[in-house]
Coordinates of N, CA and C in Angstrom, one line a residue:
X1 N -40.1 -52.9 5.2 CA -40.7 -51.6 5.1 C -40.0 -50.6 6.0
X2 N -39.7 -49.4 5.5 CA -39.0 -48.4 6.3 C -40.0 -47.5 7.0
X3 N -39.6 -47.1 8.2 CA -40.4 -46.1 9.0 C -40.6 -44.8 8.2
X4 N -41.7 -44.2 8.3 CA -42.0 -43.0 7.6 C -41.3 -41.8 8.1
X5 N -40.9 -41.8 9.3 CA -40.2 -40.6 9.9 C -38.7 -40.6 9.7
X6 N -38.2 -41.7 9.1 CA -36.8 -41.8 8.9 C -36.4 -40.9 7.7
X7 N -35.3 -40.1 7.9 CA -34.8 -39.3 6.8 C -33.4 -39.6 6.6
X8 N -33.0 -39.7 5.4 CA -31.6 -40.0 5.1 C -30.8 -38.7 5.2
X9 N -29.8 -38.7 6.0 CA -28.9 -37.5 6.2 C -27.7 -37.7 5.3
X10 N -27.3 -36.7 4.6 CA -26.0 -36.9 3.9 C -24.8 -37.0 4.9
X11 N -23.9 -37.8 4.6 CA -22.7 -38.0 5.5 C -21.8 -36.8 5.3
X12 N -21.3 -36.3 6.4 CA -20.3 -35.2 6.3 C -19.0 -35.7 6.1
X13 N -18.2 -35.1 5.2 CA -16.9 -35.6 4.9 C -16.0 -34.9 6.0
X14 N -15.5 -35.7 6.9 CA -14.8 -35.1 8.0 C -13.3 -35.0 7.7
X15 N -12.8 -35.6 6.7 CA -11.4 -35.5 6.3 C -11.2 -34.3 5.5
X16 N -10.3 -33.4 5.9 CA -10.1 -32.2 5.1 C -9.4 -32.5 3.8
X17 N -9.7 -31.8 2.8 CA -9.0 -32.0 1.5 C -7.7 -31.2 1.5
X18 N -6.9 -31.4 0.5 CA -5.6 -30.7 0.4 C -5.8 -29.2 0.4
X19 N -6.8 -28.8 -0.4 CA -7.1 -27.3 -0.5 C -7.6 -26.7 0.8
X20 N -8.4 -27.5 1.6 CA -8.8 -27.0 2.9 C -7.7 -26.9 3.8
X21 N -6.8 -27.8 3.8 CA -5.6 -27.8 4.7 C -4.7 -26.6 4.3
X22 N -4.5 -26.3 3.0 CA -3.7 -25.2 2.6 C -4.4 -23.9 3.0
X23 N -5.7 -23.8 2.8 CA -6.4 -22.6 3.2 C -6.2 -22.3 4.7
X24 N -6.4 -23.4 5.5 CA -6.3 -23.3 7.0 C -4.9 -22.9 7.4
X25 N -3.9 -23.5 6.7 CA -2.5 -23.1 7.0 C -2.2 -21.7 6.7
X26 N -2.7 -21.3 5.5 CA -2.5 -19.9 5.1 C -3.2 -18.9 6.1
X27 N -4.4 -19.3 6.5 CA -5.1 -18.4 7.4 C -4.4 -18.3 8.8
X28 N -3.8 -19.5 9.2 CA -3.1 -19.5 10.5 C -1.8 -18.6 10.3
X29 N -1.1 -18.7 9.2 CA 0.1 -17.8 9.0 C -0.3 -16.4 9.0
X30 N -1.4 -16.0 8.3 CA -1.8 -14.6 8.3 C -2.2 -14.1 9.7
X31 N -2.9 -14.9 10.5 CA -3.2 -14.6 11.8 C -1.9 -14.4 12.7
X32 N -1.0 -15.3 12.5 CA 0.3 -15.2 13.3 C 1.0 -13.9 12.9
X33 N 1.1 -13.5 11.6 CA 1.7 -12.3 11.1 C 1.0 -11.1 11.7
X34 N -0.3 -11.1 11.7 CA -1.1 -9.9 12.2 C -0.8 -9.8 13.7
X35 N -0.9 -10.9 14.4 CA -0.6 -10.8 15.9 C 0.8 -10.3 16.1
X36 N 1.7 -10.8 15.4 CA 3.1 -10.3 15.5 C 3.3 -8.8 15.3
X37 N 2.6 -8.3 14.3 CA 2.6 -6.9 14.0 C 2.0 -6.1 15.1
X38 N 0.9 -6.6 15.6 CA 0.2 -5.9 16.7 C 1.1 -5.9 18.0
X39 N 1.8 -7.0 18.2 CA 2.7 -7.0 19.4 C 3.8 -6.0 19.2
X40 N 4.4 -6.0 18.0 CA 5.5 -5.0 17.8 C 5.0 -3.6 17.9
X41 N 3.8 -3.3 17.4 CA 3.2 -1.9 17.6 C 3.0 -1.6 19.0
X42 N 2.4 -2.5 19.8 CA 2.2 -2.3 21.2 C 3.5 -2.1 22.0
X43 N 4.5 -2.9 21.6 CA 5.8 -2.8 22.3 C 6.4 -1.4 22.0
X44 N 6.2 -0.9 20.8 CA 6.7 0.5 20.5 C 6.0 1.5 21.3
X45 N 4.7 1.4 21.4 CA 3.9 2.4 22.1 C 4.3 2.4 23.6
X46 N 4.4 1.2 24.2 CA 4.8 1.0 25.6 C 6.2 1.5 25.8
X47 N 7.1 1.3 24.9 CA 8.5 1.8 25.1 C 8.5 3.3 25.1
X48 N 7.8 4.0 24.2 CA 7.7 5.4 24.1 C 7.1 6.0 25.4
X49 N 6.0 5.3 25.9 CA 5.4 5.8 27.1 C 6.4 5.7 28.3
X50 N 7.1 4.6 28.4 CA 8.1 4.4 29.4 C 9.2 5.5 29.4
X51 N 9.6 5.8 28.2 CA 10.6 6.8 28.0 C 10.1 8.2 28.5
X52 N 8.8 8.5 28.1 CA 8.2 9.8 28.6 C 8.1 9.8 30.1
X53 N 7.7 8.7 30.7 CA 7.6 8.7 32.1 C 8.9 8.8 32.8
X54 N 9.9 8.2 32.2 CA 11.3 8.3 32.8 C 11.8 9.7 32.7
X55 N 11.6 10.4 31.6 CA 12.0 11.8 31.4 C 11.3 12.7 32.4
X56 N 10.0 12.5 32.6 CA 9.2 13.2 33.6 C 9.8 13.0 35.0
X57 N 10.1 11.8 35.3 CA 10.7 11.4 36.6 C 12.0 12.1 36.8
X58 N 12.9 12.1 35.8 CA 14.2 12.8 35.9 C 14.0 14.3 36.1
X59 N 13.1 15.0 35.4 CA 12.8 16.4 35.6 C 12.3 16.7 37.0
X60 N 11.5 15.8 37.5 CA 10.9 16.0 38.9 C 12.1 15.8 39.9
X61 N 12.9 14.9 39.7 CA 14.1 14.7 40.6 C 15.0 15.9 40.6
X62 N 15.2 16.4 39.4 CA 16.1 17.6 39.3 C 15.5 18.8 40.0
X63 N 14.2 19.0 39.8 CA 13.6 20.2 40.4 C 13.6 20.0 42.0
X64 N 13.5 18.8 42.5 CA 13.5 18.6 43.9 C 14.9 18.8 44.5
X65 N 15.9 18.6 43.7 CA 17.3 18.7 44.1 C 17.7 20.1 44.2
X66 N 17.1 21.0 43.5 CA 17.5 22.4 43.5 C 16.9 23.2 44.6

């Protein structure tokens, strides 16, 4: 005789299928591409800012020299 409170739980399939692995790999590649694009964009912004600050510094040094 089985206890009344016992419930049968479906077993979860812990092994990923080929389609799941492909989706996961594709998602990882998309994430990597997006992060790479963000890094390049940030690098461009930071380079422009550095150039502006350098030019401002050069103007300041020229005006002090005169």
